[in-house]
């Protein structure tokens, strides 16, 4: 049988919900209220999100049935309206919705495409807080146009990036709308439920099931939430400065994976020396229990506080995995702590992750996939490809959906950062990085935000310089290297990777 778990939000969320249920709802004039725009205007994924509200908090209550392999769930969203709303929508795909409540009152609902449209009994006023509760069932094995679910023999994990969190829970599925998260995951005996953030409580329900409750200390973008169920052992260790590290490891493979897991403390120490204190309450790895080629389309994914991996990758020698482990760790800073304002800003995530991942590789004397052993040599090679990549893949900061995760966002982004460091010097570049991270911590930031910080910190207007590198159709001259040349587009040159089989993410130079 399937079990439907009760909603048990944490005290802070319960207090908010109680206050909302007592206070008279703020209503708008039906003559002036309009439906919220069913987009936040993202240039790459224009169908994502709704601009009529912002989410303050999610509480996700999921119960996994090991017999049916279905998930019964309740998602409770606390949101604030940005305008008068006669209707709002959540992103949702593949969810069998049973009921929708708005401030505790049943609301009319309609599932249309990838939207769950909700019509309140009376229009909502602007700048008011409301609670939306959606009860639904999800099938992690359902065949959908795209999905975040990663089914495993003993449960599931999720990989929501870039636009699939809404196949797991109804949400405003865009990184510009980060929110607080709490989770309650109910599982049968022999399994564990784990989520982003830290464990708040474990409850024995007395019927062979256990509920695990987690809370994030910092807000999370929907595309980097992690929820997993399986036969796991939790391995705790201490990182630098007392940082708690926890790995969530398939029980049967824990011993074999330990050499890779043991690398994390030194990786964290290295990056903290360059980017400052680790921004979250914990970090660790989740080698989920599937090495199937179609399990997910990448080697690692930086879900917040718990990076998802295919286990077989982590069974390799350190020189084969250390650079990419650094890449994923750097995303805790660029991508997670500071999220992209739009998906056009992805180069900020991937360029920085590859930049520091390559530095880590070359410091250790590990040759890269081209056999090169210095950043200068790799950047000279990348520079030569610049015009070809701009022609075939567009400028670094101007992707489309088809080429979003190709090498232009990764190595092309590294080349931009290398050029900026050449332009301003290493110490100023370091100050730009730390200022940007501090200013936009727990928020989202755009390419223009990065340009503004670079200009402010360097004491010179870098906008023309950086826009040429980020948006130009021709590769600018490299500061400090007047001898470097760009191979003409007409010449035969290796194209940037642009996977068309669904395997988008593995274009990192750290692999």
Coordinates of N, CA, C and O in Angstrom, one line a residue, residues 206-364:
X206 N 6.9 4.2 14.1 CA 6.3 3.0 14.8 C 5.7 2.0 13.9 O 5.1 1.0 14.4
X207 N 5.7 2.2 12.6 CA 5.1 1.2 11.7 C 6.1 0.7 10.7 O 5.7 0.4 9.6
X208 N 7.4 0.7 11.1 CA 8.4 0.3 10.2 C 8.9 1.4 9.3 O 9.8 1.2 8.5
X209 N 8.4 2.6 9.5 CA 8.9 3.8 8.7 C 9.6 4.8 9.6 O 9.3 4.9 10.8
X210 N 10.5 5.5 9.0 CA 11.2 6.6 9.6 C 11.1 7.9 8.8 O 11.2 7.9 7.6
X211 N 10.9 9.0 9.5 CA 10.9 10.3 8.9 C 12.2 11.1 9.2 O 12.5 11.2 10.4
X212 N 12.8 11.6 8.2 CA 14.1 12.3 8.4 C 13.7 13.8 8.0 O 13.2 14.0 6.9
X213 N 14.1 14.7 8.8 CA 13.8 16.1 8.6 C 15.1 16.9 8.4 O 16.0 16.8 9.3
X214 N 15.1 17.7 7.4 CA 16.3 18.5 7.1 C 15.9 20.0 6.9 O 14.8 20.3 6.5
X215 N 16.8 20.9 7.1 CA 16.6 22.3 6.9 C 17.9 22.9 6.4 O 19.0 22.6 6.8
X216 N 17.7 23.8 5.4 CA 18.9 24.5 4.9 C 19.1 25.8 5.7 O 18.2 26.5 6.0
X217 N 20.3 26.1 6.0 CA 20.7 27.3 6.7 C 20.6 28.5 5.7 O 20.3 29.6 6.1
X218 N 21.0 28.3 4.5 CA 20.9 29.3 3.5 C 19.9 29.0 2.4 O 19.5 27.8 2.2
X219 N 19.4 30.0 1.7 CA 18.4 29.7 0.6 C 19.0 28.9 -0.5 O 20.2 28.8 -0.7
X220 N 18.1 28.2 -1.2 CA 18.6 27.3 -2.3 C 17.8 27.7 -3.6 O 16.6 28.0 -3.5
X221 N 18.4 27.7 -4.7 CA 17.8 27.7 -6.0 C 17.2 26.4 -6.3 O 17.8 25.3 -6.0
X222 N 16.0 26.4 -6.9 CA 15.3 25.1 -7.1 C 16.2 24.1 -8.0 O 16.1 22.9 -7.7
X223 N 17.0 24.6 -8.8 CA 17.8 23.8 -9.7 C 18.9 23.0 -9.1 O 19.5 22.2 -9.7
X224 N 19.2 23.3 -7.8 CA 20.3 22.6 -7.1 C 19.8 22.0 -5.8 O 20.6 21.7 -4.9
X225 N 18.5 21.8 -5.6 CA 18.0 21.0 -4.5 C 18.4 19.5 -4.7 O 18.4 19.0 -5.8
X226 N 18.7 18.9 -3.5 CA 18.9 17.5 -3.6 C 18.0 16.8 -2.6 O 17.8 17.2 -1.4
X227 N 17.3 15.7 -3.0 CA 16.5 14.8 -2.2 C 16.9 13.4 -2.6 O 16.8 13.1 -3.8
X228 N 17.2 12.5 -1.7 CA 17.6 11.1 -2.1 C 17.1 10.1 -1.1 O 17.0 10.4 0.1
X229 N 16.7 9.0 -1.6 CA 16.3 7.8 -0.8 C 17.1 6.6 -1.2 O 17.2 6.4 -2.5
X230 N 17.6 5.8 -0.3 CA 18.3 4.6 -0.7 C 18.9 3.9 0.5 O 18.8 4.3 1.7
X231 N 19.6 2.8 0.2 CA 20.3 2.1 1.2 C 21.7 2.7 1.4 O 22.7 2.3 0.8
X232 N 21.7 3.7 2.2 CA 23.0 4.5 2.4 C 23.5 4.4 3.8 O 22.8 4.1 4.8
X233 N 24.8 4.6 3.8 CA 25.5 4.8 5.1 C 26.0 6.3 5.1 O 26.4 6.8 4.0
X234 N 25.8 7.0 6.2 CA 26.2 8.4 6.3 C 27.6 8.4 6.9 O 27.8 7.9 8.0
X235 N 28.6 8.9 6.2 CA 30.0 9.0 6.7 C 30.3 10.4 7.0 O 30.3 11.3 6.2
X236 N 30.5 10.7 8.3 CA 30.9 12.0 8.8 C 32.4 12.2 9.0 O 33.0 11.2 9.5
X237 N 32.9 13.3 8.7 CA 34.3 13.7 8.9 C 34.4 15.2 9.1 O 33.4 15.9 8.9
X238 N 35.5 15.6 9.6 CA 35.7 17.1 9.9 C 36.5 17.7 8.8 O 37.5 17.2 8.4
X239 N 36.0 18.8 8.3 CA 36.7 19.6 7.4 C 37.5 20.7 8.0 O 37.6 20.8 9.3
X240 N 38.2 21.6 7.3 CA 38.9 22.7 7.9 C 38.0 23.6 8.7 O 36.9 23.8 8.4
X241 N 38.6 24.1 9.8 CA 37.9 25.1 10.7 C 36.7 24.5 11.3 O 35.7 25.1 11.6
X242 N 36.7 23.1 11.4 CA 35.5 22.5 12.1 C 34.3 22.3 11.2 O 33.3 21.9 11.7
X243 N 34.4 22.5 9.9 CA 33.3 22.3 9.0 C 32.9 20.9 9.0 O 33.6 20.0 8.7
X244 N 31.6 20.6 9.3 CA 31.1 19.2 9.2 C 31.0 18.8 7.8 O 30.3 19.4 7.0
X245 N 31.6 17.6 7.5 CA 31.5 17.0 6.2 C 30.7 15.7 6.3 O 30.9 15.0 7.2
X246 N 29.7 15.5 5.4 CA 28.9 14.3 5.5 C 28.8 13.7 4.0 O 28.4 14.5 3.1
X247 N 29.1 12.5 3.9 CA 29.0 11.8 2.6 C 27.8 10.8 2.7 O 27.7 10.2 3.7
X248 N 27.0 10.7 1.7 CA 25.9 9.8 1.6 C 26.3 8.7 0.6 O 26.3 9.0 -0.6
X249 N 26.6 7.5 1.1 CA 27.2 6.5 0.3 C 26.4 5.2 0.2 O 26.0 4.7 1.3
X250 N 26.3 4.6 -1.0 CA 25.7 3.3 -1.0 C 26.4 2.3 -0.1 O 27.6 2.2 -0.1
X251 N 25.6 1.7 0.8 CA 26.2 0.8 1.8 C 27.2 -0.2 1.2 O 28.3 -0.4 1.7
X252 N 26.8 -0.8 0.1 CA 27.6 -1.9 -0.4 C 28.9 -1.4 -1.1 O 29.8 -2.2 -1.3
X253 N 29.0 -0.1 -1.3 CA 30.2 0.4 -2.0 C 31.0 1.4 -1.1 O 31.9 2.1 -1.6
X254 N 30.7 1.5 0.2 CA 31.3 2.5 1.1 C 32.8 2.3 1.2 O 33.5 3.3 1.1
X255 N 33.2 1.1 1.3 CA 34.7 0.9 1.5 C 35.4 1.2 0.2 O 36.5 1.9 0.2
X256 N 34.9 0.8 -0.9 CA 35.6 1.1 -2.2 C 35.6 2.6 -2.5 O 36.6 3.1 -3.1
X257 N 34.6 3.3 -2.1 CA 34.6 4.8 -2.4 C 35.4 5.6 -1.4 O 35.6 6.8 -1.6
X258 N 35.8 5.1 -0.3 CA 36.4 5.9 0.8 C 37.6 6.7 0.3 O 37.8 7.8 0.7
X259 N 38.5 6.1 -0.5 CA 39.7 6.9 -1.0 C 39.3 8.2 -1.6 O 39.9 9.3 -1.4
X260 N 38.2 8.2 -2.4 CA 37.8 9.5 -3.0 C 37.1 10.4 -2.0 O 37.4 11.6 -2.0
X261 N 36.3 9.9 -1.1 CA 35.6 10.7 -0.1 C 36.6 11.4 0.8 O 36.4 12.5 1.2
X262 N 37.7 10.7 1.1 CA 38.7 11.2 2.0 C 39.5 12.4 1.4 O 40.2 13.1 2.1
X263 N 39.3 12.7 0.1 CA 40.0 13.8 -0.5 C 39.3 15.2 -0.2 O 40.0 16.2 -0.3
X264 N 38.1 15.2 0.2 CA 37.3 16.4 0.4 C 38.0 17.4 1.3 O 38.0 18.6 1.0
X265 N 38.4 17.0 2.5 CA 38.9 18.1 3.5 C 40.0 18.9 2.8 O 40.1 20.1 3.0
X266 N 41.0 18.3 2.1 CA 42.1 19.0 1.5 C 41.6 19.9 0.4 O 42.1 21.0 0.1
X267 N 40.6 19.4 -0.4 CA 40.0 20.2 -1.4 C 39.3 21.5 -0.9 O 39.5 22.6 -1.4
X268 N 38.6 21.3 0.2 CA 38.0 22.5 0.8 C 39.0 23.5 1.4 O 38.9 24.7 1.2
X269 N 40.1 23.0 2.0 CA 41.1 23.8 2.5 C 41.7 24.6 1.3 O 42.0 25.8 1.5
X270 N 42.0 24.0 0.2 CA 42.6 24.7 -0.9 C 41.8 25.8 -1.4 O 42.2 26.9 -1.7
X271 N 40.5 25.5 -1.6 CA 39.6 26.6 -2.2 C 39.3 27.7 -1.2 O 39.1 28.8 -1.6
X272 N 39.3 27.4 0.1 CA 39.0 28.4 1.1 C 40.2 29.4 1.1 O 40.0 30.6 1.4
X273 N 41.4 29.0 0.8 CA 42.5 29.9 0.7 C 42.4 30.9 -0.4 O 43.0 32.0 -0.4
X274 N 41.6 30.6 -1.4 CA 41.4 31.4 -2.6 C 40.1 32.2 -2.6 O 40.0 33.3 -3.1
X275 N 39.0 31.6 -2.1 CA 37.7 32.2 -2.2 C 37.0 32.5 -0.8 O 35.9 32.9 -0.8
X276 N 37.7 32.2 0.3 CA 37.2 32.5 1.6 C 36.5 31.3 2.2 O 36.4 30.2 1.6
X277 N 35.9 31.5 3.4 CA 35.3 30.4 4.1 C 34.2 29.8 3.3 O 33.4 30.4 2.6
X278 N 34.0 28.5 3.5 CA 33.0 27.7 2.8 C 31.7 28.3 3.1 O 31.4 28.5 4.3
X279 N 30.8 28.5 2.2 CA 29.6 29.3 2.4 C 28.4 28.6 3.0 O 27.4 29.2 3.4
X280 N 28.5 27.3 3.2 CA 27.3 26.5 3.7 C 27.6 25.8 5.0 O 28.8 25.7 5.4
X281 N 26.6 25.2 5.6 CA 26.8 24.6 6.9 C 27.4 23.2 6.8 O 27.9 22.7 7.8
X282 N 27.5 22.6 5.7 CA 28.1 21.3 5.5 C 28.4 21.1 4.0 O 27.9 21.8 3.2
X283 N 29.2 20.1 3.7 CA 29.4 19.7 2.3 C 29.7 18.2 2.3 O 30.1 17.6 3.3
X284 N 29.5 17.6 1.2 CA 29.7 16.2 1.1 C 29.4 15.7 -0.3 O 28.9 16.4 -1.2
X285 N 29.6 14.4 -0.5 CA 29.3 13.8 -1.8 C 28.2 12.7 -1.7 O 28.1 12.1 -0.7
X286 N 27.5 12.6 -2.8 CA 26.4 11.6 -2.9 C 26.7 10.8 -4.2 O 26.2 11.2 -5.3
X287 N 27.5 9.7 -4.1 CA 27.6 8.8 -5.2 C 26.3 7.9 -5.2 O 26.3 6.9 -4.5
X288 N 25.3 8.3 -5.9 CA 24.0 7.6 -5.9 C 24.2 6.3 -6.5 O 25.1 6.0 -7.3
X289 N 23.3 5.4 -6.1 CA 23.4 4.0 -6.4 C 23.0 3.6 -7.9 O 22.1 2.8 -8.1
X290 N 23.7 4.3 -8.8 CA 23.4 4.0 -10.2 C 24.6 4.4 -11.1 O 25.0 5.6 -11.0
X291 N 25.1 3.5 -11.9 CA 26.1 3.8 -12.9 C 25.6 3.7 -14.3 O 26.4 3.7 -15.2
X292 N 24.3 3.5 -14.4 CA 23.7 3.4 -15.7 C 24.0 4.6 -16.6 O 24.0 5.7 -16.1
X293 N 24.3 4.3 -17.9 CA 24.7 5.4 -18.8 C 23.6 6.4 -18.9 O 23.9 7.6 -19.2
X294 N 22.3 6.0 -18.8 CA 21.2 6.9 -18.9 C 20.7 7.4 -17.6 O 19.6 8.0 -17.5
X295 N 21.4 7.1 -16.5 CA 20.9 7.5 -15.2 C 20.8 9.0 -15.1 O 19.8 9.6 -14.6
X296 N 21.8 9.7 -15.5 CA 21.8 11.2 -15.6 C 22.9 11.6 -16.5 O 23.8 10.8 -16.8
X297 N 22.8 12.8 -17.0 CA 23.7 13.2 -18.2 C 24.9 14.0 -17.8 O 25.3 14.9 -18.5
X298 N 25.6 13.6 -16.8 CA 26.8 14.3 -16.3 C 27.6 13.4 -15.4 O 27.1 12.4 -14.9
X299 N 28.8 13.8 -15.1 CA 29.6 13.1 -14.1 C 29.2 13.5 -12.7 O 29.1 12.7 -11.8
X300 N 29.2 14.8 -12.5 CA 28.8 15.3 -11.1 C 27.9 16.5 -11.3 O 27.9 17.2 -12.3
X301 N 27.1 16.7 -10.3 CA 26.2 17.9 -10.3 C 26.2 18.5 -8.9 O 26.0 17.8 -7.9
X302 N 26.3 19.8 -8.8 CA 26.6 20.5 -7.6 C 25.3 20.8 -6.8 O 25.1 21.9 -6.3
X303 N 24.5 19.8 -6.5 CA 23.3 20.1 -5.7 C 23.8 20.5 -4.3 O 24.7 20.0 -3.8
X304 N 23.1 21.5 -3.8 CA 23.6 22.3 -2.6 C 23.9 21.5 -1.4 O 23.0 20.7 -0.9
X305 N 25.1 21.5 -0.9 CA 25.7 20.9 0.2 C 25.9 19.4 0.0 O 26.5 18.7 0.9
X306 N 25.5 18.8 -1.2 CA 25.7 17.4 -1.4 C 25.8 17.1 -2.9 O 24.8 17.0 -3.6
X307 N 27.0 17.1 -3.4 CA 27.3 16.9 -4.8 C 27.0 15.5 -5.3 O 27.5 14.5 -4.7
X308 N 26.2 15.4 -6.3 CA 25.8 14.1 -6.9 C 26.8 13.6 -7.9 O 27.3 14.4 -8.8
X309 N 27.2 12.3 -7.8 CA 28.1 11.7 -8.7 C 27.6 10.3 -9.1 O 26.9 9.7 -8.4
X310 N 28.2 9.9 -10.2 CA 28.1 8.5 -10.5 C 29.2 7.8 -9.8 O 30.4 8.2 -9.9
X311 N 28.9 6.7 -9.1 CA 30.0 6.1 -8.2 C 31.2 5.6 -9.0 O 32.3 5.8 -8.5
X312 N 31.1 5.1 -10.2 CA 32.3 4.6 -10.9 C 33.3 5.7 -11.2 O 34.5 5.4 -11.2
X313 N 32.9 6.9 -11.4 CA 33.8 8.0 -11.6 C 34.7 8.1 -10.4 O 36.0 8.3 -10.5
X314 N 34.2 8.0 -9.2 CA 35.0 8.2 -8.0 C 35.9 7.0 -7.6 O 36.6 7.1 -6.6
X315 N 35.8 6.0 -8.4 CA 36.7 4.8 -8.1 C 38.0 4.9 -8.8 O 38.9 4.1 -8.6
X316 N 38.2 6.0 -9.5 CA 39.5 6.2 -10.2 C 40.5 6.8 -9.3 O 40.3 7.3 -8.2
X317 N 41.8 6.9 -9.8 CA 42.9 7.4 -9.1 C 42.7 8.9 -8.9 O 42.0 9.6 -9.7
X318 N 43.3 9.5 -7.9 CA 43.1 10.9 -7.5 C 43.4 11.8 -8.7 O 42.7 12.8 -8.9
X319 N 44.5 11.6 -9.5 CA 44.8 12.5 -10.6 C 43.7 12.5 -11.7 O 43.7 13.4 -12.5
X320 N 42.9 11.5 -11.7 CA 41.8 11.4 -12.7 C 40.5 12.1 -12.2 O 39.6 12.3 -13.0
X321 N 40.4 12.3 -10.9 CA 39.1 12.8 -10.4 C 39.3 14.1 -9.6 O 38.3 14.9 -9.4
X322 N 40.5 14.4 -9.1 CA 40.7 15.6 -8.2 C 40.3 16.9 -8.8 O 39.7 17.7 -8.2
X323 N 40.7 17.1 -10.1 CA 40.4 18.4 -10.7 C 38.9 18.6 -10.9 O 38.4 19.7 -10.6
X324 N 38.2 17.5 -11.2 CA 36.7 17.7 -11.4 C 36.0 17.8 -10.0 O 35.0 18.5 -9.9
X325 N 36.5 17.1 -9.0 CA 36.0 17.3 -7.7 C 36.1 18.7 -7.2 O 35.2 19.3 -6.6
X326 N 37.3 19.4 -7.6 CA 37.4 20.8 -7.3 C 36.4 21.6 -8.1 O 35.8 22.6 -7.5
X327 N 36.2 21.3 -9.3 CA 35.2 22.0 -10.1 C 33.9 22.0 -9.4 O 33.2 23.0 -9.3
X328 N 33.4 20.8 -9.0 CA 32.1 20.8 -8.4 C 32.1 21.5 -7.0 O 31.1 22.1 -6.6
X329 N 33.2 21.4 -6.3 CA 33.3 22.1 -5.0 C 33.2 23.7 -5.2 O 32.5 24.4 -4.4
X330 N 33.8 24.2 -6.3 CA 33.8 25.6 -6.5 C 32.4 26.1 -6.8 O 32.1 27.2 -6.5
X331 N 31.5 25.2 -7.3 CA 30.1 25.6 -7.5 C 29.4 26.0 -6.2 O 28.4 26.7 -6.2
X332 N 29.9 25.5 -5.1 CA 29.3 26.0 -3.8 C 29.4 27.5 -3.7 O 28.6 28.1 -3.1
X333 N 30.4 28.1 -4.3 CA 30.6 29.5 -4.3 C 29.9 30.1 -5.5 O 29.0 31.0 -5.4
X334 N 30.4 29.7 -6.7 CA 29.8 30.3 -7.9 C 28.8 29.3 -8.5 O 29.1 28.3 -9.1
X335 N 27.5 29.7 -8.3 CA 26.4 28.8 -8.8 C 25.5 28.5 -7.7 O 24.2 28.5 -7.9
X336 N 26.0 28.2 -6.5 CA 25.1 27.9 -5.4 C 24.9 29.1 -4.4 O 23.8 29.6 -4.2
X337 N 26.0 29.5 -3.8 CA 25.9 30.7 -2.9 C 25.5 31.9 -3.8 O 24.6 32.7 -3.4
X338 N 26.2 32.1 -4.9 CA 25.8 33.2 -5.8 C 25.2 32.4 -7.1 O 26.0 31.8 -7.8
X339 N 23.9 32.5 -7.3 CA 23.3 31.9 -8.4 C 23.2 32.8 -9.6 O 23.2 34.0 -9.5
X340 N 23.0 32.2 -10.8 CA 22.9 33.0 -12.0 C 21.6 33.8 -12.0 O 20.5 33.2 -11.7
X341 N 21.6 35.0 -12.4 CA 20.3 35.8 -12.5 C 19.5 35.3 -13.6 O 18.2 35.3 -13.5
X342 N 20.1 34.9 -14.7 CA 19.4 34.2 -15.8 C 20.3 33.1 -16.3 O 21.5 33.0 -15.9
X343 N 19.8 32.2 -17.1 CA 20.6 31.1 -17.6 C 21.7 31.6 -18.6 O 22.6 30.9 -19.0
X344 N 21.5 32.8 -19.1 CA 22.6 33.4 -19.9 C 23.9 33.7 -19.1 O 24.9 33.8 -19.7
X345 N 23.7 33.7 -17.8 CA 24.8 34.0 -16.9 C 25.5 32.7 -16.5 O 26.4 32.7 -15.6
X346 N 25.3 31.6 -17.1 CA 25.8 30.3 -16.7 C 27.4 30.3 -16.7 O 28.0 29.6 -16.0
X347 N 28.0 31.1 -17.6 CA 29.4 31.2 -17.7 C 30.0 31.5 -16.4 O 31.2 31.1 -16.0
X348 N 29.3 32.3 -15.5 CA 29.8 32.7 -14.2 C 30.0 31.4 -13.4 O 30.9 31.3 -12.6
X349 N 29.1 30.5 -13.5 CA 29.2 29.2 -12.8 C 30.3 28.3 -13.3 O 31.2 28.0 -12.6
X350 N 30.2 28.0 -14.6 CA 31.0 27.0 -15.2 C 32.4 27.5 -15.5 O 33.4 26.8 -15.4
X351 N 32.5 28.8 -15.9 CA 33.9 29.4 -16.1 C 34.7 29.4 -14.8 O 35.9 29.0 -14.9
X352 N 34.1 29.8 -13.7 CA 34.8 29.8 -12.5 C 35.1 28.4 -12.0 O 36.2 28.2 -11.5
X353 N 34.2 27.5 -12.1 CA 34.5 26.1 -11.7 C 35.6 25.5 -12.4 O 36.5 24.8 -11.9
X354 N 35.7 25.7 -13.8 CA 36.8 25.2 -14.5 C 38.1 25.9 -14.3 O 39.2 25.4 -14.3
X355 N 38.0 27.2 -14.1 CA 39.2 28.1 -13.8 C 39.9 27.5 -12.6 O 41.1 27.2 -12.7
X356 N 39.2 27.4 -11.5 CA 39.9 26.9 -10.3 C 40.2 25.4 -10.3 O 41.2 25.0 -9.8
X357 N 39.3 24.7 -11.0 CA 39.6 23.2 -11.2 C 40.9 23.0 -12.0 O 41.7 22.1 -11.6
X358 N 41.1 23.8 -13.0 CA 42.3 23.7 -13.8 C 43.6 24.1 -13.0 O 44.6 23.5 -13.1
X359 N 43.4 25.2 -12.3 CA 44.5 25.7 -11.4 C 45.0 24.6 -10.5 O 46.2 24.4 -10.3
X360 N 44.0 23.9 -9.9 CA 44.3 22.9 -8.9 C 45.0 21.7 -9.6 O 46.0 21.2 -9.1
X361 N 44.5 21.4 -10.8 CA 45.2 20.3 -11.6 C 46.7 20.7 -11.9 O 47.6 19.8 -11.6
X362 N 46.9 21.9 -12.4 CA 48.2 22.2 -12.8 C 49.2 22.4 -11.7 O 50.4 22.1 -11.8
X363 N 48.7 22.8 -10.5 CA 49.5 22.9 -9.3 C 50.1 21.6 -8.9 O 51.1 21.5 -8.4
X364 N 49.3 20.5 -9.2 CA 49.7 19.2 -8.8 C 50.5 18.5 -10.0 O 50.8 17.3 -9.8

